[in-house]
CSV table of C-alpha atoms in Angstrom, one decimal:
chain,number,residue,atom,x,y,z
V,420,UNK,CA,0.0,0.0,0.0
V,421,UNK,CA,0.9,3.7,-0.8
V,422,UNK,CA,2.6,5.3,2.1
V,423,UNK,CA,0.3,7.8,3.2
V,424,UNK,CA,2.3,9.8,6.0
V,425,UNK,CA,1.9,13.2,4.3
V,426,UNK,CA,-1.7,12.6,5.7
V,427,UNK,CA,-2.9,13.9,8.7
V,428,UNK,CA,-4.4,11.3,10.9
V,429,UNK,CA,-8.1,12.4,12.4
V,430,UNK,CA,-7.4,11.8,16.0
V,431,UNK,CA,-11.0,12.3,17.2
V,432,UNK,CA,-11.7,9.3,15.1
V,433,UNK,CA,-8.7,6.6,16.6
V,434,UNK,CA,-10.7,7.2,19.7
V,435,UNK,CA,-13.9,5.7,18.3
V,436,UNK,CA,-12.6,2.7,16.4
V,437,UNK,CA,-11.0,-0.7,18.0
V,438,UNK,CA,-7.1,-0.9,18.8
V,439,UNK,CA,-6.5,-2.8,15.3
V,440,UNK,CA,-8.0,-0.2,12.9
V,441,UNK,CA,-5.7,2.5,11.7
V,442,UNK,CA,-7.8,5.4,10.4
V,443,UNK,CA,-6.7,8.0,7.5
V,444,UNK,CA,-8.3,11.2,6.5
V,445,UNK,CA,-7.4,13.3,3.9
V,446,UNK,CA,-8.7,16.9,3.7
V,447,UNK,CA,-7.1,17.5,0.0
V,448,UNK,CA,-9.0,14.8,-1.6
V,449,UNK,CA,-11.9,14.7,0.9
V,450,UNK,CA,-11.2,10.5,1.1
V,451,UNK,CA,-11.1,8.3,4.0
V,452,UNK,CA,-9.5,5.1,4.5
V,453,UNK,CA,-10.0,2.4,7.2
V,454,UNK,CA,-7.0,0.2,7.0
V,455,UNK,CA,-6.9,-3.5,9.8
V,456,UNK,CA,-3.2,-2.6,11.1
V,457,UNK,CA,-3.3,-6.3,11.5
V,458,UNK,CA,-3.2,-7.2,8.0
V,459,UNK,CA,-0.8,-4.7,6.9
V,460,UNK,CA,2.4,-6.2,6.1
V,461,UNK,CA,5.3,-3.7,6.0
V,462,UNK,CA,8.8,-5.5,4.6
V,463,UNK,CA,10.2,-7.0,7.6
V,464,UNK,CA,6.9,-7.9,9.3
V,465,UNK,CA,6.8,-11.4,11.0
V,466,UNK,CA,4.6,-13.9,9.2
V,467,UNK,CA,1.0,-14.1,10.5
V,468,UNK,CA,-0.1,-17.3,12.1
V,469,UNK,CA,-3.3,-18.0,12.0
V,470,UNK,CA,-5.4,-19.8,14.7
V,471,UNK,CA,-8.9,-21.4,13.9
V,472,UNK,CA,-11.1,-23.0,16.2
V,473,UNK,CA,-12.9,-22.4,19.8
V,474,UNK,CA,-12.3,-20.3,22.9
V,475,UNK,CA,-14.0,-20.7,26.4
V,476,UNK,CA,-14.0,-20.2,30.0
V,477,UNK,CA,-12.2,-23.3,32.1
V,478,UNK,CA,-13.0,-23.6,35.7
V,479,UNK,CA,-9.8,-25.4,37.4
V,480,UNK,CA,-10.1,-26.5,40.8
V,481,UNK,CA,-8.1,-25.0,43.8
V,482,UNK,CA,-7.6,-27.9,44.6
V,483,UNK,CA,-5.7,-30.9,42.8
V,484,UNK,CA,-6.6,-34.6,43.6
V,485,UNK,CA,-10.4,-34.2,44.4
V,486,UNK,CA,-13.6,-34.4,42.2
V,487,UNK,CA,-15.6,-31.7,41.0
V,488,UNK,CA,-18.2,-31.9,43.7
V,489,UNK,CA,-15.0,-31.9,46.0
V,490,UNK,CA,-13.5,-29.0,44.6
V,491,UNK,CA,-13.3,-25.9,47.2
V,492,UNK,CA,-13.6,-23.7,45.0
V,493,UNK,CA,-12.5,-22.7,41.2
V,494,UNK,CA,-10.0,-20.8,39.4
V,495,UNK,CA,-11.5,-19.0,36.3
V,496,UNK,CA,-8.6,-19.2,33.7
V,497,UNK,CA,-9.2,-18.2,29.7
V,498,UNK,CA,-8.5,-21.3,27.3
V,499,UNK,CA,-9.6,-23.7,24.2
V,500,UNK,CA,-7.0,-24.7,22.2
V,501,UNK,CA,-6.7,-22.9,19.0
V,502,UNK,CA,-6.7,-19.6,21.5
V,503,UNK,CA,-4.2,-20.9,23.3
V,504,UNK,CA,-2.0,-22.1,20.2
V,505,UNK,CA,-2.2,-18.0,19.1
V,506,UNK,CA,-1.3,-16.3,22.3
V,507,UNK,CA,1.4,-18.8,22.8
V,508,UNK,CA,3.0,-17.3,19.8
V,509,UNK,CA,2.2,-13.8,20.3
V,510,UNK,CA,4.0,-13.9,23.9
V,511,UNK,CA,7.1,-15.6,22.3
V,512,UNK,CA,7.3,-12.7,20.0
V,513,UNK,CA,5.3,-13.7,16.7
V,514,UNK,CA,2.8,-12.8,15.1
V,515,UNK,CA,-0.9,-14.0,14.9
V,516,UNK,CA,-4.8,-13.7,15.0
V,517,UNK,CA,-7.6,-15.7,15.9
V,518,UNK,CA,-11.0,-16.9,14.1
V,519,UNK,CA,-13.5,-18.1,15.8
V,520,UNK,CA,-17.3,-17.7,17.4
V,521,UNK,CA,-17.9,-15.8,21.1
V,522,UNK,CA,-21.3,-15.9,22.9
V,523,UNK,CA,-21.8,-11.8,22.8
V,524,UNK,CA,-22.0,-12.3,26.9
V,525,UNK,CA,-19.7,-10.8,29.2
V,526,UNK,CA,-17.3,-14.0,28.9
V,527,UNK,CA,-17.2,-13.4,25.4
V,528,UNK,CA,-16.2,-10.0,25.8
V,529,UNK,CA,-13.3,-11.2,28.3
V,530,UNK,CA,-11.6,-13.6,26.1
V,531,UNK,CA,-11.6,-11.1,23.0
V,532,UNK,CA,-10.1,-8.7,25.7
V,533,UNK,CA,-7.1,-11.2,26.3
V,534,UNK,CA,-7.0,-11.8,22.4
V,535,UNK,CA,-6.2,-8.2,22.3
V,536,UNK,CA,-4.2,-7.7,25.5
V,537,UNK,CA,-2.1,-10.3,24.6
V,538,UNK,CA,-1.6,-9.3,21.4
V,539,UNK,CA,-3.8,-11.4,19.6
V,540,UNK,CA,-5.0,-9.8,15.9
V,541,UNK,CA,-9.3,-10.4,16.8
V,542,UNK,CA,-10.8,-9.1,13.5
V,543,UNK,CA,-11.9,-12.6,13.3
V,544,UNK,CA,-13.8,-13.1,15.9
V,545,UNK,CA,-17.6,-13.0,15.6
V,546,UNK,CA,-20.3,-12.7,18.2
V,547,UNK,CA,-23.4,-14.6,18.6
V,548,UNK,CA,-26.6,-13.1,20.6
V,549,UNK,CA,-28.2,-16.3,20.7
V,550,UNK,CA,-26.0,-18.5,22.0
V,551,UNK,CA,-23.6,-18.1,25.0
V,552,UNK,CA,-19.3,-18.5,25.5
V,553,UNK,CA,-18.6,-22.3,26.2
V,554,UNK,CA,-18.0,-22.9,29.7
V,555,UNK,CA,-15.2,-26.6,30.8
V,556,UNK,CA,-14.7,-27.5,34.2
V,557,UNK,CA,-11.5,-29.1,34.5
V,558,UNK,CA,-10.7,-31.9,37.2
V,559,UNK,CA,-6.8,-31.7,38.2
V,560,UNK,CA,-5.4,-34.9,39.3
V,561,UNK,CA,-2.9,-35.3,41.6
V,562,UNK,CA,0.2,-35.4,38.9
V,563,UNK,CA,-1.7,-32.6,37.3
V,564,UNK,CA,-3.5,-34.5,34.8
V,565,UNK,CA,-7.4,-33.1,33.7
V,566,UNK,CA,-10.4,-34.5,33.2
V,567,UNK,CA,-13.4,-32.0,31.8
V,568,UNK,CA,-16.7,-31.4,32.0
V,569,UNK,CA,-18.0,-29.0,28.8
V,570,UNK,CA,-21.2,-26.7,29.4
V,571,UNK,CA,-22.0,-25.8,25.5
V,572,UNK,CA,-25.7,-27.1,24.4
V,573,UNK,CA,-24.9,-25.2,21.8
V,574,UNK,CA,-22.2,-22.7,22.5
V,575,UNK,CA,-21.4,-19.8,20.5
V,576,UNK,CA,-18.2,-21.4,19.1
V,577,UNK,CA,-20.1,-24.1,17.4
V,578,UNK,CA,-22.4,-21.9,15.6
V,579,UNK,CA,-20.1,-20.3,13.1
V,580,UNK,CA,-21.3,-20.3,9.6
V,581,UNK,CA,-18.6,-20.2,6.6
V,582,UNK,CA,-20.2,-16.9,5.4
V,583,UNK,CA,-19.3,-15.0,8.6
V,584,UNK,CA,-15.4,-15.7,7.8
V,585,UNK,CA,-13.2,-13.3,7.1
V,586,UNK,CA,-11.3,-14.6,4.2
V,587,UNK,CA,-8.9,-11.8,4.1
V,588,UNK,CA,-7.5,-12.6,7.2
V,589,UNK,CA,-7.6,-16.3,6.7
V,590,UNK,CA,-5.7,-15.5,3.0
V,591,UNK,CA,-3.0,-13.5,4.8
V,592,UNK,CA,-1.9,-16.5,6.9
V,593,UNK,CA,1.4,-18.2,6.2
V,594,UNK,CA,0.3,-20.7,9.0
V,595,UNK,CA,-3.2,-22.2,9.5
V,596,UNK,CA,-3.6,-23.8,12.5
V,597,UNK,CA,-6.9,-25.9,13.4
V,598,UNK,CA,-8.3,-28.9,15.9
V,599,UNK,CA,-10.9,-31.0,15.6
V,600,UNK,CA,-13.6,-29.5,17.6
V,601,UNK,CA,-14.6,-27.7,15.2
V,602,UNK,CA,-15.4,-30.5,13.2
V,603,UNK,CA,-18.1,-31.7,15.4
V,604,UNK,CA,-21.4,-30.3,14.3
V,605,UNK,CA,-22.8,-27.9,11.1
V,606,UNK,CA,-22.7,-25.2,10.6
V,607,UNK,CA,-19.2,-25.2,12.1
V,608,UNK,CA,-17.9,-28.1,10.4
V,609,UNK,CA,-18.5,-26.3,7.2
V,610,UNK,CA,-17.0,-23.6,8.6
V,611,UNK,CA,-13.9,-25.0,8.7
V,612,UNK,CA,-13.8,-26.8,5.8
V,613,UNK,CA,-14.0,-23.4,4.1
V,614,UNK,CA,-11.4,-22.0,6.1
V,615,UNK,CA,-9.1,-24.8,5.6
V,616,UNK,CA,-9.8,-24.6,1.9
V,617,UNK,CA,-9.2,-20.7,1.2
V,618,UNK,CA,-6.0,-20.9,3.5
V,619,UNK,CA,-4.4,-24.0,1.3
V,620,UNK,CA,-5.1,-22.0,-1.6
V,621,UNK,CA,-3.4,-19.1,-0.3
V,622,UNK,CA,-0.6,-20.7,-0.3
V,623,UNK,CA,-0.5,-21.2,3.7
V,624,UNK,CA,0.8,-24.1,5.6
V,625,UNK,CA,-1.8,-26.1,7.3
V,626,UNK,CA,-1.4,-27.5,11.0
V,627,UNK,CA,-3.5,-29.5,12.5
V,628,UNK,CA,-3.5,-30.8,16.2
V,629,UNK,CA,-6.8,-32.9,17.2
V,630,UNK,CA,-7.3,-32.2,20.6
V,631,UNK,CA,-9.2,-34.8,21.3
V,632,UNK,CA,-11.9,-34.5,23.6
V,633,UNK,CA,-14.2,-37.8,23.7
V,634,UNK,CA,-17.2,-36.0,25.9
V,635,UNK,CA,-18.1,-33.8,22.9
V,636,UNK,CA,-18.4,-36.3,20.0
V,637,UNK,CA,-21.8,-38.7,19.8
V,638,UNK,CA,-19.4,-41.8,19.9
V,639,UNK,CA,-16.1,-42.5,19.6
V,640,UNK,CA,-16.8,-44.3,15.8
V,641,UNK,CA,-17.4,-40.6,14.6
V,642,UNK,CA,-14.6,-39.1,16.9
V,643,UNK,CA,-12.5,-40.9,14.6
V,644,UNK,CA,-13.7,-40.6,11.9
V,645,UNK,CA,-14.5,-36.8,11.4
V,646,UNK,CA,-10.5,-36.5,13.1
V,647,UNK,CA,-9.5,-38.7,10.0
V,648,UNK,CA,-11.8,-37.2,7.5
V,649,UNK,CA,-9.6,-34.1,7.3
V,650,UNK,CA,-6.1,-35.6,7.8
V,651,UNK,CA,-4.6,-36.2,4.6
V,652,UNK,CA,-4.8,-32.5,4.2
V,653,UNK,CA,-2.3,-30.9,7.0
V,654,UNK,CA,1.0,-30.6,6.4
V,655,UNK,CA,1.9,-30.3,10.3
V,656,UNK,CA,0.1,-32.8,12.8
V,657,UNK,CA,0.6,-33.0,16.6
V,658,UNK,CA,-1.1,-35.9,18.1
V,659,UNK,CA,-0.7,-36.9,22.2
V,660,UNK,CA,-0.2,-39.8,23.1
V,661,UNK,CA,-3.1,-40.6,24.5
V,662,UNK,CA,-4.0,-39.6,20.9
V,663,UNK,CA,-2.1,-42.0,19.0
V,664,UNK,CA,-3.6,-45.2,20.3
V,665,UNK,CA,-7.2,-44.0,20.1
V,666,UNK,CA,-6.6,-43.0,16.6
V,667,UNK,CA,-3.9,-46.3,15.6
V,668,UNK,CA,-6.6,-48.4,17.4
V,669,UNK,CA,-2.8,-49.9,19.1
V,670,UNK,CA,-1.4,-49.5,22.6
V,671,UNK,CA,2.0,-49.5,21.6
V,672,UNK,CA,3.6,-46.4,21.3
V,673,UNK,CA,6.4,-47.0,18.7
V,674,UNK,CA,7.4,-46.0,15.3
V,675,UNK,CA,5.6,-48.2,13.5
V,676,UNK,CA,2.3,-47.6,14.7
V,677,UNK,CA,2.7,-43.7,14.6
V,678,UNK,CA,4.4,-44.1,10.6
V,679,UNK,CA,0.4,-45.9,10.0
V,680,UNK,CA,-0.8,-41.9,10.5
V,681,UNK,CA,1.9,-40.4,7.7
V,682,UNK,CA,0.4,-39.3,4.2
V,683,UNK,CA,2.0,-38.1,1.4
V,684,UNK,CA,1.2,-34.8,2.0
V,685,UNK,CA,2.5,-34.6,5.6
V,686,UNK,CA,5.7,-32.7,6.3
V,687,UNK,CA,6.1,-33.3,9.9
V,688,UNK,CA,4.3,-35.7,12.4
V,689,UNK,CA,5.0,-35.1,16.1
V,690,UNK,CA,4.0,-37.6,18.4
V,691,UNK,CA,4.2,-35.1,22.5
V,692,UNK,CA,5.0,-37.9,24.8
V,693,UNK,CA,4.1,-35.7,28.3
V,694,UNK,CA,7.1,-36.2,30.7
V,695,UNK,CA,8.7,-38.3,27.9
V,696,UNK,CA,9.4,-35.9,25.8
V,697,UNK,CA,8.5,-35.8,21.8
V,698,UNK,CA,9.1,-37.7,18.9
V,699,UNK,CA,9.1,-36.3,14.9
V,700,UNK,CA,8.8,-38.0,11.5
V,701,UNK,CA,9.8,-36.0,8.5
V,702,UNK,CA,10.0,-37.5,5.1
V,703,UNK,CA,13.8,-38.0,5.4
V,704,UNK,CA,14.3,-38.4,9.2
V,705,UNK,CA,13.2,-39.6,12.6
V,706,UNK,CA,14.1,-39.5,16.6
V,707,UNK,CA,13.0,-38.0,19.5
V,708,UNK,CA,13.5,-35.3,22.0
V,709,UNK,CA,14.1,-35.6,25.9
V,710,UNK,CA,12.2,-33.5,27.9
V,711,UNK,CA,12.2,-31.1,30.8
V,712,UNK,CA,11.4,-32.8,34.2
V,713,UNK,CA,9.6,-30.0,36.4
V,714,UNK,CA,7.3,-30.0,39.4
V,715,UNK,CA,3.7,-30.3,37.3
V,716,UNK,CA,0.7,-28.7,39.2
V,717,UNK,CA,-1.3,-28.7,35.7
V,718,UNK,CA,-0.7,-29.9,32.1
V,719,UNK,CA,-3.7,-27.7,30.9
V,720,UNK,CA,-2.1,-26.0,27.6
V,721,UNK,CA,1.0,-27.7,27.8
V,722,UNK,CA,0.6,-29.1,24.2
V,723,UNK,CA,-0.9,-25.9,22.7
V,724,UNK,CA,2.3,-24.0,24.5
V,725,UNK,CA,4.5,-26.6,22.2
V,726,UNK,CA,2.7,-26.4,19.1
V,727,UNK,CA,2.8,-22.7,18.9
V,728,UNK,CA,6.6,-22.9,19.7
V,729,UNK,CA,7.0,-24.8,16.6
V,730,UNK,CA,4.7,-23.0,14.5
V,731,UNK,CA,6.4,-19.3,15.7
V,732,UNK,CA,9.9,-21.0,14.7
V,733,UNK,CA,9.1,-22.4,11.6
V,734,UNK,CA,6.6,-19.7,10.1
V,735,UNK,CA,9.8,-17.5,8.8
V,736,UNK,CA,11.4,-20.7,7.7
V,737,UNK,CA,9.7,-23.4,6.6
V,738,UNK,CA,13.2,-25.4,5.4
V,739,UNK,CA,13.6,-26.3,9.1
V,740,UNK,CA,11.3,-29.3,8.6
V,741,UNK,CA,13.6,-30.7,6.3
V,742,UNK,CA,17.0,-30.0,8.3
V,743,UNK,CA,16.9,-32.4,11.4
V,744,UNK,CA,19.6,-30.6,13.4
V,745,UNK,CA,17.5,-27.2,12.8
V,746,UNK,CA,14.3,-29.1,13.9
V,747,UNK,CA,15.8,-30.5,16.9
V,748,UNK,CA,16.8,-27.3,18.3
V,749,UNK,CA,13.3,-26.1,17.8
V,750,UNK,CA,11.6,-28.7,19.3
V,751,UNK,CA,13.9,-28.7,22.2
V,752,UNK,CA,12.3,-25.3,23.0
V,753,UNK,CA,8.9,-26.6,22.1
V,754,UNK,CA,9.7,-28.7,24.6
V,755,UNK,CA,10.8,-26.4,27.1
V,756,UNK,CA,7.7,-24.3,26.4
V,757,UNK,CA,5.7,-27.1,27.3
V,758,UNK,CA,7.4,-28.4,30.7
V,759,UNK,CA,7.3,-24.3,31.8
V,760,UNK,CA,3.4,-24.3,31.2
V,761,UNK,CA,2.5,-27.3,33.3
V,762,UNK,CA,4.1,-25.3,36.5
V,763,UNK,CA,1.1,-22.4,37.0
V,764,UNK,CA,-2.2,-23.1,37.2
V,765,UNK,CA,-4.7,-23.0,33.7
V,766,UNK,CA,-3.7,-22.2,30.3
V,767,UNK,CA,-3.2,-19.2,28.8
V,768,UNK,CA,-1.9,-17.5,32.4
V,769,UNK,CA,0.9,-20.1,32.3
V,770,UNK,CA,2.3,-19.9,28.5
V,771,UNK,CA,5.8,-18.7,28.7
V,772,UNK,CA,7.6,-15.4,27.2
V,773,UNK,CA,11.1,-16.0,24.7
V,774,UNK,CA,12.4,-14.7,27.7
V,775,UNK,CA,11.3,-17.1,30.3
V,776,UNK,CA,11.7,-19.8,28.0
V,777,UNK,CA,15.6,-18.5,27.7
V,778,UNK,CA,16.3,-18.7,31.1
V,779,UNK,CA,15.1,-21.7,31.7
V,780,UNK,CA,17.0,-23.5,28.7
V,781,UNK,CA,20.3,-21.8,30.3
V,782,UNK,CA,19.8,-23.5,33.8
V,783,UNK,CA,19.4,-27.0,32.1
């Protein structure tokens, strides 16, 4: 875009419109412009990642080890995985946005707050006045594990419909980044399907981490299969686990069984192993990664905090997949950015700066 600094900005204006818009007035030609800062993209920019899926409200006991009807009382901590994935970036220095469906309640209004306080591009977020923000409450046991309990009959997130998208957004991405939630009922489903589509056209890198949530689906038959209906497509997948034997149908956490998940289209497979550490596939190359033993009070986020580690390290440079050494170095960090998350209590309060993240690598 034409530089327009000869312009004189209409400051009575700035105070009317949201922190993202930039507003430009010019008295010559009588012609005003309203520009989304957010998608401006001045040489030198970092590449946008963007984040597609669901936000809510998770209730985490103050207590770990007890039931929910044990609980004391709750800790109200913003979450939902794609969210998390896109401030975890942000606070280790990239750049991103988020698109997604908010109840228009007073929840909703909170979380697009921390979108935007945490520097979180929101200009895809929409608001729905008939449905209200998700609510999970989130059972801690003793080694910090969860267990959840989902209020959304429907929730706002699951109502977005594919022509309440904005595409511009989605087109500027050079990372897509989506779970599987989404995938659960219409008109969201569709939703993302369009989203998915328009970014791999616009040339962006698709990642994809499941999140699998068994509580939400009508069986575990279509769990599977609406999480496999949309895998050959990512170029990126991060799977638990936990994740890899519901999916593999296998208890045995080897290479064999997570190599039955590759496609041709894949770039990188990751396999998070909790306090093991990680294991990759790439088309050339395999191992693993050790991981950071901490004191874990709550693994809430802990894989979203990885996964946007990687994705803020390999959005400038997407060679790193195919240069092991590279890729290990990064998902050493992943990994760090992981262990540091599971050491606070809830999500998005616990996902680490470069500089945290830093210092802790130097003390290992």
């Amino acid at each position: 875009m034409k530089q327009l600094a000869s312009s004189p900005v209409k400051q009575e204006s700035i105070k009317t419109l949201p922190s993202f818009i930039l507003y430009y007035y010019s008295p010559i030609f009588d012609l005003s412009i309203i520009i989304p800062t957010d998608l401006m993209a001045p040489t030198g920019e970092k590449p946008l990642i963007v984040s597609f899926g669901e936000m809510l409200i998770d209730f985490v006991p103050t207590e770990s080890g007890v039931s929910l009807a044990e609980a004391p009382g709750f800790l109200k901590a913003p979450g939902g995985a794609p969210a998390n994935v896109a401030i975890a970036v942000s606070r280790l220095g990239g750049r991103s946005a988020f698109v997604g469906k908010l109840g228009d309640d007073e929840f909703g209004h909170m979380l697009a707050g921390i979108l935007r306080k945490n520097g979180v591009a929101d200009q895809g977020i929409n608001f729905d006045t008939g449905a209200r923000t998700a609510l999970a409450f989130v059972t801690l046991k003793a080694d910090g594990d969860r267990e959840f309990m989902f209020y959304r009959n429907p929730s706002a997130d699951m109502l977005l419909r594919p022509d309440e998208l904005d595409l511009e957004l989605i087109r500027s991405a050079k990372v897509f980044h989506y779970g599987s939630i989404s995938l659960i009922v219409e008109p969201c489903r569709s939703a993302h399907l369009k989203a998915m589509e328009v970014a791999k056209e616009a040339g962006a890198l698709l990642s994809y981490d499941p999140n699998l949530r068994e509580p939400l689906w009508p069986s575990k038959e279509e769990a599977k299969t609406q999480i496999m209906s949309i895998w050959d497509k990512a170029e990126i997948i991060k799977v638990s686990d936990v994740e890899l034997e519901f999916l593999t149908g296998s208890n045995k956490i080897d290479d064999e069984t997570a190599m039955s998940l590759w496609h041709p289209n894949l770039k990188l497979l990751l396999v998070t192993l909790g306090e093991k550490g990680c294991r990759y596939y790439a088309k050339n190359f395999r191992g693993s990664v050790d991981p950071f033993h901490v004191n874990a009070v709550d693994t809430t986020g802990a894989g979203d905090s990885f996964v946007g580690a990687l994705l803020n390290k390999i959005a400038d440079d997407h060679s790193i997949l195919e240069d092991e050494e590279r890729l290990r170095k990064v998902l050493r960090f992943a990994n760090a950015c992981g262990a540091i998350t599971t050491t606070k209590k809830g999500a998005i309060p616990a996902l680490p700066s470069e500089a945290e993240v830093l210092s802790f690598l130097e003390k290992k």
